[in-house]
Structures are given as C-alpha cells and as structure tokens.
Short mmCIF file of C-alpha atoms in Angstrom, two decimals:
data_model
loop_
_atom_site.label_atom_id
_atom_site.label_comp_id
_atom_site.label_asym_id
_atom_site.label_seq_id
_atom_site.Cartn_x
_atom_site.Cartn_y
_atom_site.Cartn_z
CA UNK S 11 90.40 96.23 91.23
CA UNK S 12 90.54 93.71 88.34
CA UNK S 13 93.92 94.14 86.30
CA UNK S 14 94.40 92.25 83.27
CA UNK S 15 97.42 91.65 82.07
CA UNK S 16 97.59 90.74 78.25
CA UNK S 17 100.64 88.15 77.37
CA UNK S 18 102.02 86.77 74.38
CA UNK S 19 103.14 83.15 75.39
CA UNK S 20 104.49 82.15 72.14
CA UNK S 21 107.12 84.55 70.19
CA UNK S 22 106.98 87.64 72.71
CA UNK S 23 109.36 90.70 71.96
CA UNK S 24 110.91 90.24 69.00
CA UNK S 25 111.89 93.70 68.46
CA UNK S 26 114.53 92.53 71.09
CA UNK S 27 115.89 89.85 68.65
CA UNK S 28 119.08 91.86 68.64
CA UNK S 29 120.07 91.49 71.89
CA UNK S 30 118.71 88.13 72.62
CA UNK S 31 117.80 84.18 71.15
CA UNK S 32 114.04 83.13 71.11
CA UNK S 33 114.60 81.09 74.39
CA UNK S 34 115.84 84.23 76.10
CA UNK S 35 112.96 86.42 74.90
CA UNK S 36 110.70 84.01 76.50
CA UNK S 37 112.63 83.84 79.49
CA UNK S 38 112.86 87.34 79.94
CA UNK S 39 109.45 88.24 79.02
CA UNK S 40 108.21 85.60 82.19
CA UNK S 41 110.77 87.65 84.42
CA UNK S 42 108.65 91.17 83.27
CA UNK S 43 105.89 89.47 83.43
CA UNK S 44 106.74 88.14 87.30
CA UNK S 45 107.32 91.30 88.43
CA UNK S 46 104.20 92.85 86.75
CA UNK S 47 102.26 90.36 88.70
CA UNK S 48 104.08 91.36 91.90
CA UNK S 49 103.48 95.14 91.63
CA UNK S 50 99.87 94.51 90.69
CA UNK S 51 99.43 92.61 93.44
CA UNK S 52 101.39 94.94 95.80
CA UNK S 53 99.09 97.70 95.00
CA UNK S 54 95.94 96.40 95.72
CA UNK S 55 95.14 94.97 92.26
CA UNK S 56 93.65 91.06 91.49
CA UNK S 57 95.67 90.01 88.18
CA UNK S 58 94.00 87.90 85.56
CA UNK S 59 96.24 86.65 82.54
CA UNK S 60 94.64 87.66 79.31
CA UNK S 61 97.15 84.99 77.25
CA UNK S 62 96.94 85.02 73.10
CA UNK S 63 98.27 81.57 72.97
CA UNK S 64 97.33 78.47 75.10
CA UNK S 65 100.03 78.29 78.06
CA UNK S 66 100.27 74.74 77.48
CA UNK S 67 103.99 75.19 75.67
CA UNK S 68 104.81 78.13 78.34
CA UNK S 69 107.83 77.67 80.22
CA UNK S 70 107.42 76.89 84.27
CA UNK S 71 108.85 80.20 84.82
CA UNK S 72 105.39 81.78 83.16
CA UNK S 73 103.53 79.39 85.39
CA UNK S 74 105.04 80.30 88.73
CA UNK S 75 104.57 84.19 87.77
CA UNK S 76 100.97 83.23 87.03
CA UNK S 77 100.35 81.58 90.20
CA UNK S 78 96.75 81.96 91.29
CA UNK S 79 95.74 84.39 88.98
CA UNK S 80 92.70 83.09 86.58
CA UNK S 81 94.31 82.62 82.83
CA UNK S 82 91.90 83.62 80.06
CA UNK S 83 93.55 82.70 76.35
CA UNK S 84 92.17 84.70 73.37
CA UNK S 85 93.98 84.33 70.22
CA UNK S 86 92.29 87.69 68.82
CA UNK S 87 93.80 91.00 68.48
CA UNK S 88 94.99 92.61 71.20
CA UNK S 89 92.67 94.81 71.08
CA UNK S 90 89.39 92.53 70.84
CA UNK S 91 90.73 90.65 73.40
CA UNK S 92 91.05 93.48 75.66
CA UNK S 93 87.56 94.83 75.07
CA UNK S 94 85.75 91.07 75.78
CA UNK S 95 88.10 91.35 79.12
CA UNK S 96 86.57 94.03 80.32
CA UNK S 97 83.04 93.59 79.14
CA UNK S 98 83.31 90.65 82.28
CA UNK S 99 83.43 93.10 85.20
CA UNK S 100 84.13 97.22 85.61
CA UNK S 101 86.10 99.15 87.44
CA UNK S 102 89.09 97.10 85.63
CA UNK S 103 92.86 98.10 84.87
CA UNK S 104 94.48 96.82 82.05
CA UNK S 105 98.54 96.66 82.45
CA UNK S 106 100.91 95.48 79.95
CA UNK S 107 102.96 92.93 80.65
CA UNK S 108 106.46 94.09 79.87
CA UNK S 109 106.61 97.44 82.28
CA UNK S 110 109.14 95.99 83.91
CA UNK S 111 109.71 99.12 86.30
CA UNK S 112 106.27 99.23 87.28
CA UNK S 113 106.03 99.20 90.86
CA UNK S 114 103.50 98.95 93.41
CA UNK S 115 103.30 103.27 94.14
CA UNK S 116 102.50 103.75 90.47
CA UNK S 117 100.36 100.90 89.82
CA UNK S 118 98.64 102.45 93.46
CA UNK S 119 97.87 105.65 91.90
CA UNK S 120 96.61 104.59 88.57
CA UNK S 121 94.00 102.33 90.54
CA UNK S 122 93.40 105.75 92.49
CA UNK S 123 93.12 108.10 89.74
CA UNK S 124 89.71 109.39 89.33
CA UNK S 125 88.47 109.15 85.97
CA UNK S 126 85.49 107.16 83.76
CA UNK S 127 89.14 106.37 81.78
CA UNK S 128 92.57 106.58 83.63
CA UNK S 129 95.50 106.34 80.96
CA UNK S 130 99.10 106.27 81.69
CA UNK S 131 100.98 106.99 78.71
CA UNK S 132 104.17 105.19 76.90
CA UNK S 133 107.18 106.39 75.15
CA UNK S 134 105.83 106.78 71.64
CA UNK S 135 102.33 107.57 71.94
CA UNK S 136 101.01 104.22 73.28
CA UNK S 137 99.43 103.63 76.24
CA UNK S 138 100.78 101.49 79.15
CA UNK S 139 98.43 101.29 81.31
CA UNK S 140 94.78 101.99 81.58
CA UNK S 141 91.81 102.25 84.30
CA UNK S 142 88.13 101.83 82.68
CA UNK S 143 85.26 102.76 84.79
CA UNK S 144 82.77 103.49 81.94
CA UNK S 145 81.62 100.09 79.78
CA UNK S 146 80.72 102.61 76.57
CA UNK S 147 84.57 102.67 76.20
CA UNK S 148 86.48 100.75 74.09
CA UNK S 149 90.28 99.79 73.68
CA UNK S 150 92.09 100.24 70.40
CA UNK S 151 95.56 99.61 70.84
CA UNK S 152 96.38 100.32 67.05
CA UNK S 153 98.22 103.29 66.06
CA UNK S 154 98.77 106.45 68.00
CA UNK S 155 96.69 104.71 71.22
CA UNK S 156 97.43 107.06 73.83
CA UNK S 157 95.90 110.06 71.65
CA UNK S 158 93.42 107.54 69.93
CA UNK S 159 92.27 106.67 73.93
CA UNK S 160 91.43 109.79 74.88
CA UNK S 161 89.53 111.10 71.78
CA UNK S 162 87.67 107.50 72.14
CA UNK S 163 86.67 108.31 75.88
CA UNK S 164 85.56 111.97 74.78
CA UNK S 165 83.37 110.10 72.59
CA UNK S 166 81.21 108.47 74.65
CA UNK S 167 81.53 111.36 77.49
CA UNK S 168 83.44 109.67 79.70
CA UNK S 169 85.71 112.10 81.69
CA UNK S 170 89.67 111.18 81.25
CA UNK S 171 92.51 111.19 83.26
CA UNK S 172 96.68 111.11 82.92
CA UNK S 173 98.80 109.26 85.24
CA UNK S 174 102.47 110.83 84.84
CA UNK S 175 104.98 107.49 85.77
CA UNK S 176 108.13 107.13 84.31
CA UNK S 177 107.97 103.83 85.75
CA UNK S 178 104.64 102.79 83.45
CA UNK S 179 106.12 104.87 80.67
CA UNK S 180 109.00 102.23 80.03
CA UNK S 181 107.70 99.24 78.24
CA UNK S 182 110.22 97.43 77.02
CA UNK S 183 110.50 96.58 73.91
CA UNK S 184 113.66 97.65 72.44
CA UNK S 185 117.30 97.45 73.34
CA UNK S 186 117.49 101.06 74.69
CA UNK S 187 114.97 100.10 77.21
CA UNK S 188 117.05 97.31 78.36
CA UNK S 189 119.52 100.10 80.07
CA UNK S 190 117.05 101.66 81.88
CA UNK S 191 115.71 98.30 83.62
CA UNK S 192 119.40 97.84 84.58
CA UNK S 193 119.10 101.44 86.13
CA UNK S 194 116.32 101.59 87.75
CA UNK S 195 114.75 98.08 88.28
CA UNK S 196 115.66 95.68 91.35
CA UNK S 197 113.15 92.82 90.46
CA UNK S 198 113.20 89.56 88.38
CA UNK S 199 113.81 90.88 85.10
CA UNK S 200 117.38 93.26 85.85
CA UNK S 201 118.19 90.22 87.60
CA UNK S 202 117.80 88.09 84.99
CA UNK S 203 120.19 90.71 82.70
CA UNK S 204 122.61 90.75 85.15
CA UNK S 205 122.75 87.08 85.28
CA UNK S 206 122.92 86.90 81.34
CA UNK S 207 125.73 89.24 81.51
CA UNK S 208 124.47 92.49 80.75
CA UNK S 209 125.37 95.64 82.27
CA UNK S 210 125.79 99.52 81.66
CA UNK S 211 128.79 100.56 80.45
CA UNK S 212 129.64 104.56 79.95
CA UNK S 213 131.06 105.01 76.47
CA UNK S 214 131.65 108.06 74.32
CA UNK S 215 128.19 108.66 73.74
CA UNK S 216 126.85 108.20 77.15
CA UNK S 217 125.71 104.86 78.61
CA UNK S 218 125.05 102.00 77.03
CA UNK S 219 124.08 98.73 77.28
CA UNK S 220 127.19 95.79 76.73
CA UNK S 221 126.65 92.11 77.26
CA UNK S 222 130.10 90.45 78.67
CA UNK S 223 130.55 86.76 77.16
CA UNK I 30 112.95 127.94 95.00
CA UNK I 31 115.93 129.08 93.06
CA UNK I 32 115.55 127.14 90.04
CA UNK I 33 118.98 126.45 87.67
CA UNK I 34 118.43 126.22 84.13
CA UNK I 35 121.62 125.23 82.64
CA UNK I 36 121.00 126.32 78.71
CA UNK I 37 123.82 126.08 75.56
CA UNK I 38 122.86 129.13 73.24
CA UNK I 39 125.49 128.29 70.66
CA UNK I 40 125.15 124.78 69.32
CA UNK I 41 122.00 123.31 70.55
CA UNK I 42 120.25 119.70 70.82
CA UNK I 43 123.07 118.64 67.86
CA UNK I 44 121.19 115.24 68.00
CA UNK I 45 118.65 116.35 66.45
CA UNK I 46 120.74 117.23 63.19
CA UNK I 47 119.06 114.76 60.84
CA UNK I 48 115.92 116.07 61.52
CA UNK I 49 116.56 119.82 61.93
CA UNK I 50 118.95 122.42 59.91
CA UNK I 51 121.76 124.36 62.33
CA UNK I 52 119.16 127.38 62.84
CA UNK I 53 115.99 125.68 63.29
CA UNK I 54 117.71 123.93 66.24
CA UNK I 55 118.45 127.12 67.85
CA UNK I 56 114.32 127.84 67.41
CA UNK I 57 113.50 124.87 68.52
CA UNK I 58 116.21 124.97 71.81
CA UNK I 59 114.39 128.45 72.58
CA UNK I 60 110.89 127.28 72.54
CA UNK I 61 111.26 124.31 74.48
CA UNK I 62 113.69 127.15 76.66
CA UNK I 63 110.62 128.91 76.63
CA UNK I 64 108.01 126.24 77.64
CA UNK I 65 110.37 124.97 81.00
CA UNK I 66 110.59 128.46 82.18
CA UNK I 67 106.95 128.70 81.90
CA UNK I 68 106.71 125.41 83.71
CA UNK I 69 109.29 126.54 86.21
CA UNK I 70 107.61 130.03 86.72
CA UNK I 71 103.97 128.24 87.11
CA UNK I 72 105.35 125.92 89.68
CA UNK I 73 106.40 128.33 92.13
CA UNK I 74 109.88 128.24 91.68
CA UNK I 75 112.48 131.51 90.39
CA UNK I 76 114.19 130.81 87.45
CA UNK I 77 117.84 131.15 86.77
CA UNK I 78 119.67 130.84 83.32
CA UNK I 79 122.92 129.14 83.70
CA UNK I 80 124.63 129.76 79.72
CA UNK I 81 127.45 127.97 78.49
CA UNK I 82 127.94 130.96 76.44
CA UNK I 83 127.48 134.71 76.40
CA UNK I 84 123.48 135.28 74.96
CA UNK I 85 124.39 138.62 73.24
CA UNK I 86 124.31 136.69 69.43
CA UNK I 87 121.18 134.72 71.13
CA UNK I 88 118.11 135.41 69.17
CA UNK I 89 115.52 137.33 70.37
CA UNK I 90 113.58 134.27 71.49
CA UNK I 91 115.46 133.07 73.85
CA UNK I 92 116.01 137.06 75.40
CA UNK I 93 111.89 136.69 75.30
CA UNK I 94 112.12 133.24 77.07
CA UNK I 95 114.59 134.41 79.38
CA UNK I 96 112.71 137.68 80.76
CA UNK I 97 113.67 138.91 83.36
CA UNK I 98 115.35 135.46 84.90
CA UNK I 99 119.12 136.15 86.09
CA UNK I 100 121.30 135.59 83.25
CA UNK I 101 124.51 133.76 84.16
CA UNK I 102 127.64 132.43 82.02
CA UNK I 103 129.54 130.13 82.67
CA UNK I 104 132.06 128.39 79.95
CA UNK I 105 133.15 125.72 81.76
CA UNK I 106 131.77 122.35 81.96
CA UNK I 107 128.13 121.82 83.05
CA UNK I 108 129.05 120.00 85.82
CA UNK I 109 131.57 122.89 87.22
CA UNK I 110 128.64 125.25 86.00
CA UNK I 111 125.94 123.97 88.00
CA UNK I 112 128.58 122.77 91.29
CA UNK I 113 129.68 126.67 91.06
CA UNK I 114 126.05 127.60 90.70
CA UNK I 115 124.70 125.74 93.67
CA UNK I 116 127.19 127.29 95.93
CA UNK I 117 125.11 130.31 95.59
CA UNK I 118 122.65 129.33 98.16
CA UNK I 119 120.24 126.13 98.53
CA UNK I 120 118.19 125.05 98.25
CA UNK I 121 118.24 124.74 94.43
CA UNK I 122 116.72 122.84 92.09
CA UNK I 123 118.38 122.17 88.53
CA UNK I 124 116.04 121.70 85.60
CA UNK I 125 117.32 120.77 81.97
CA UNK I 126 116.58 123.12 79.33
CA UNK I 127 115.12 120.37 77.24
CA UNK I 128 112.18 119.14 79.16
CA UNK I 129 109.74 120.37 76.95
CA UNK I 130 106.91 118.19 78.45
CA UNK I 131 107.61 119.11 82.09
CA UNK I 132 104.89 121.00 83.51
CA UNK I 133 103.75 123.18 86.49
CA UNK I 134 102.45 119.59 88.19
CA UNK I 135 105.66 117.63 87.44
CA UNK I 136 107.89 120.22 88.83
CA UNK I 137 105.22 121.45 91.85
CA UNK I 138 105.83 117.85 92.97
CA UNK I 139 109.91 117.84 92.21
CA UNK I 140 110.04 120.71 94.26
CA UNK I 141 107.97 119.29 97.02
CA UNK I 142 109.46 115.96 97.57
CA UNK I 143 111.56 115.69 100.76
CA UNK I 144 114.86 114.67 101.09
CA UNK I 145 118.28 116.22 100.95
CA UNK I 146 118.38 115.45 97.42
CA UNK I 147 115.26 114.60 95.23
CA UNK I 148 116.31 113.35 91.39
CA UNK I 149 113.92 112.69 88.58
CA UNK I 150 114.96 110.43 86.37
CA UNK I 151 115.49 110.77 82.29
CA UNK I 152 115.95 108.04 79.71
CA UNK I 153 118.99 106.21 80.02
CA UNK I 154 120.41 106.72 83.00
CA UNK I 155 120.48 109.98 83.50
CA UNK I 156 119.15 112.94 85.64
CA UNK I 157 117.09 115.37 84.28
CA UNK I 158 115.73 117.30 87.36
CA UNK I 159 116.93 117.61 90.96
CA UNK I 160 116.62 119.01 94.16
CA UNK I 161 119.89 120.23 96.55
CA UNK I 162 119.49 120.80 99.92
CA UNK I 163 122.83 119.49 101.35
CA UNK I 164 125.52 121.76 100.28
CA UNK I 165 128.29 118.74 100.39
CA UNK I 166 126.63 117.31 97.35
CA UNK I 167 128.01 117.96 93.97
CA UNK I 168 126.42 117.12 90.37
CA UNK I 169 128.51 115.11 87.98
CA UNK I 170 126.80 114.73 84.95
CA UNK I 171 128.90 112.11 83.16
CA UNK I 172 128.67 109.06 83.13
CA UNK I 173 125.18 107.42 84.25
CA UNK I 174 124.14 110.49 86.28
CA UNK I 175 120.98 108.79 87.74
CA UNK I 176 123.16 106.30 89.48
CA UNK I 177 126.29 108.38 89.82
CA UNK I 178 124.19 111.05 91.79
CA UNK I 179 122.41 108.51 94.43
CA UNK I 180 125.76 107.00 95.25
CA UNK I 181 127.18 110.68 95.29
CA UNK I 182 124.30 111.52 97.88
CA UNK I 183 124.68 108.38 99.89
CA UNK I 184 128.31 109.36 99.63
CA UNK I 185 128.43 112.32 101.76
CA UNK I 186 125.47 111.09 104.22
CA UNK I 187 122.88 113.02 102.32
CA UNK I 188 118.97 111.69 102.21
CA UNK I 189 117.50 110.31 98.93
CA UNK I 190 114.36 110.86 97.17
CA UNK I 191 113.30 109.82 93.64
CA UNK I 192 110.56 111.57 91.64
CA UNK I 193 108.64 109.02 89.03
CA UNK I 194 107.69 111.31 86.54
CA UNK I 195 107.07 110.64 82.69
CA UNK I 196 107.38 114.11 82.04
CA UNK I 197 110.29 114.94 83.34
CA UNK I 198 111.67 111.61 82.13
CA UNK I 199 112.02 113.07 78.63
CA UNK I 200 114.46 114.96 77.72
CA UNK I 201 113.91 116.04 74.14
CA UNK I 202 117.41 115.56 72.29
CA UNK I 203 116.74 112.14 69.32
CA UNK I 204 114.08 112.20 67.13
CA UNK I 205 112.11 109.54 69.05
CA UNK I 206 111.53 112.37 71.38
CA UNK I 207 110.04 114.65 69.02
CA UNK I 208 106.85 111.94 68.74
CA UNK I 209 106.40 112.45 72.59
CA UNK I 210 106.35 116.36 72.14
CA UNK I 211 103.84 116.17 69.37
CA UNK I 212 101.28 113.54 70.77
CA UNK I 213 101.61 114.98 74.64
CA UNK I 214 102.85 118.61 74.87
CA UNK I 215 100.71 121.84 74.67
CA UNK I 216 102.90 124.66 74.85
CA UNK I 217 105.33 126.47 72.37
CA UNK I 218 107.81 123.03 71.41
CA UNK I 219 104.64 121.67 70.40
CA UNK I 220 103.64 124.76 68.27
CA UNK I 221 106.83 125.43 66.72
CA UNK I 222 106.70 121.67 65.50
CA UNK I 223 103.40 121.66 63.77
CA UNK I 224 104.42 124.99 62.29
CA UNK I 225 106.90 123.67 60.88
CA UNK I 226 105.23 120.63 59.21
CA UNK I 227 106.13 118.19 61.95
CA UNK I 228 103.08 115.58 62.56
CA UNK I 229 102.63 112.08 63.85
CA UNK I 230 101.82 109.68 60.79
CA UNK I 231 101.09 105.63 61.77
CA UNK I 232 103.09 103.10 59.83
CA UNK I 233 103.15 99.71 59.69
CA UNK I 234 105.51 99.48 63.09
CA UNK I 235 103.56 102.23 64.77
CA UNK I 236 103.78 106.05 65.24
CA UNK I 237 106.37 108.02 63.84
CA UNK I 238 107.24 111.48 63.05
CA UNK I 239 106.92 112.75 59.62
CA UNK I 240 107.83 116.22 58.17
CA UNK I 241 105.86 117.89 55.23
CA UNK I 242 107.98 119.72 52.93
#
C-alpha cells in the first residue's frame, strides 16, 4: 500500500514551544517522523514524504528518516495537498507524521481494514490515520475531521470503517503527549527525550512530565 | 468473566468541576456507570460493582445502572479494594467506571487476549482495563500504573499482554475528554451531554467543547 506521510520541514510543532527551542522541535519532529517511517515500513506499507516546505534547509536527521522514500513538496494546505497525493494512485494510506507510538501491528490493521474509507481516530476529533480505497473521497483535515471524514465518505457512498489504536490515537502535539511517548514508546523519539533529559516523574497529581537540567 | 467495576458514588469525576456543578457530576458518573456496564454486559463478561461508599444516598440512576450486578463496598483505598476483590476468584478483569467510550468490541478483545495479565492502557500512564489470571499479582494504582503494573507482573513471573485500544484509552475525567465522548460515543454519556447543551463548536485552534446556557 502507498502511505503518505505529510511533514512540515520548516517550523513543525509549535504547540510544543513550551517544552522545547525551535532546534529541538525540529529535531524531535525527524525522530517521530523516523519511527513513522519504520512502522510504515514494518507493516507492509511504501512511504512517500508529502513535505510543505522544500527539504533543502532540513536537518540530516530528516534525510536519513527519509531514506528511499520518494519526497513530494507541496506548499498548499494540508488538506489540498493530501487530496493531489492521492489522486496519483488508490488503495493509499495517509499517516501523520508525529504518531510517534505507531507501530507496525496497528499500522498492519489499518492497511487491513476493509472499507472504501478506513479512519483511525485522534484525541480531539481529528483523524490520525486514514485508508482511501474510493477516489470520489476527499480529505478535509479542517475542523472536527474525524466526524467531518465520515459524513464526507457517506457522501459519495463509500462504506467506512474505524480502526480503534491507542497507539494512532496519540499524535503528539502537546506537552501531555510527551508523557505518554515516555510510557509507552521504545523508538527514536522517547529516546531522544530521554537523552534531552526528560522523564516521568509521579507528583501529587499523578504523573507528569519533568525535564532534569 | 467476573468483571470489577470499581465506582465512587459520593464525590465523582471532581475534575470535571469547572465544567459541571457537584450534582450534575453525580449524573454524569451514573451514565457513563451506565454505558460500561452495558459494554461489560454485551461483551460477555458479569459485572461487579466495587463502591467506595455505601449506594443507599446513590440516586436512582446508578441503582438502574447497577441492576442486578453484585453490589460491593469497600472504603478503603482502590488499590486494597480491587487486591481484596480479586482474591475472590480469577480470573477477573477490572474495568474503570469512566470509560464511557469502551464498547462490547474493545472489551470482547480485553477479555480475550492471553496472558497472565492483559492491561489496556489510558492517557498518561495509567491503566484503565486489565485482565488477572495469576493470583500473585496485585494492582497498585499510584503512581504510573501502566508501568508500575508490567514491572509488578514481570515481578512475580507472571506473562504480559498489552491491549492497544483507543477506546479504552480514555478515561473520561478533564474536559478534553468530554470532546472525545461527544464526537465518538453513542450511548447514554453521550446523551446526557447533548441534553444538557454540551456540543462540539470549531475555533480557530480546532474542536472544542462548548455549553449552551
């Protein structure tokens, strides 16, 4: 199966600015990204980099994760670039790049799911992670997507599908995430906390993410 | 299976004060009470109440919830609770009474899994659903529970399985969760929210949950 994997090369995650500096947040956005690429190509999947910015300035961290896989760099919406991705070639998956606890089991039975659309859902509505069989349907990643998906493939008759993953519901995009990549993930990306001195701490409240100086 | 449903009838889901008076969280505790029972029920498994306090000033939801489910108290801590409850015979499963998007699949496959003990994950580190079968095993639910209960396992020789489950991942106790329960659940949490002018409204940094008075 195609999987494209969109990627923003330039300012990625900045709704982690408060936990770390623009040169970390591209660092650690190539680490998700790595082991995106990984678990997409564990399961079966071919990758293709659907960039928004020219990875000229990317750091050689991006280009090792990229490896082989074909870049594409559309400087559209998300959204418009998504749709002219998969108007190349169907059956394709589209996976975000920053489900850093992705592995290759879920990322298996998305590709598996039967279903015109596949979706796998994300904290807050949005979707993760989608299969397209069916080239009437179209990607809108605005608003509430996951909801906005499935209406969209009822639409043009397609049948739908849910995959239920924990592990493609976590993108991560905010500092609460951060603790459950230090839980649960053994790839690039908790290594790369670990090595930047973060770790779970148990407080009052219940766990919580502290970074040691 | 016996099924554990630990369930505080007093002074429920207190996180969700800013969003919901003292009362409405005890109606909202009950129908999402309601809606894993259901689950539970649907699923195969026999259902167990496990109260932190006695349910006769419970309201008359929760006695409808609860059925004709065993009924036991238990004042001390939930940890002691559920270690004192699982010493009635396994194997057990214990299911959080806040899981108000877990459904007869979710748990069907919980229950399934093999392996002396079986966890499913919640946000941040901690265990929302899981599976006994070796009785030297005990729960400890402080602390980061996810880890704390693998190591525990591994601990006394016991076999590990994980379950990757988005709906069993949330466990429905901030206001972020709410959003989840309106855009994916179907059952009474769901109900009782859009009763009570609960709905998803878009803004500029995506979804969010807006009340109307």
């Amino acid at each position: 199966m195609r999987v494209i994997v969109p990627f923003d090369p330039s300012d990625p995650n900045t709704r982690l600015s408060s936990l770390l500096a623009p040169t970390e947040r591209r660092e650690f956005a190539a680490a998700m990204l790595a082991d995106v690429l990984d678990a997409v190509r564990a399961a079966g999947g071919r990758p293709e980099l659907l960039a928004s910015a020219p990875l000229a300035d990317a750091s050689t961290a991006v280009r090792d994760a990229v490896g082989d896989a074909p870049v594409t760099v559309d400087e559209r919406s998300l959204s418009a670039a998504v749709n002219a991705a998969l108007a190349d070639g169907l059956p394709a998956a589209v996976v975000m790049a920053d489900l850093a606890l992705a592995d290759a089991a879920a990322l298996a039975s998305l590709f598996a799911t039967t279903g015109d659309v596949v979706v796998a859902p994300g904290r807050g509505g949005g979707t993760n992670a989608l299969v397209v069989r069916d080239d009437a349907f179209e990607v809108d990643y605005h608003g509430v997507s996951f909801r906005d998906h499935v209406a969209a493939a009822e639409a043009v008759g397609a049948s739908v599908a849910t995959v239920d993953s924990f592990r493609l519901a976590v993108d991560v995009d905010e500092p609460a995430d951060v603790l459950d990549v230090l839980v649960h993930g053994d790839g690039r990306t908790s290594e790369w906390l670990r090595d930047h001195g973060f770790r779970v701490a148990v407080e009052d409240d219940g766990p919580t993410v502290v970074r040691d100086a």
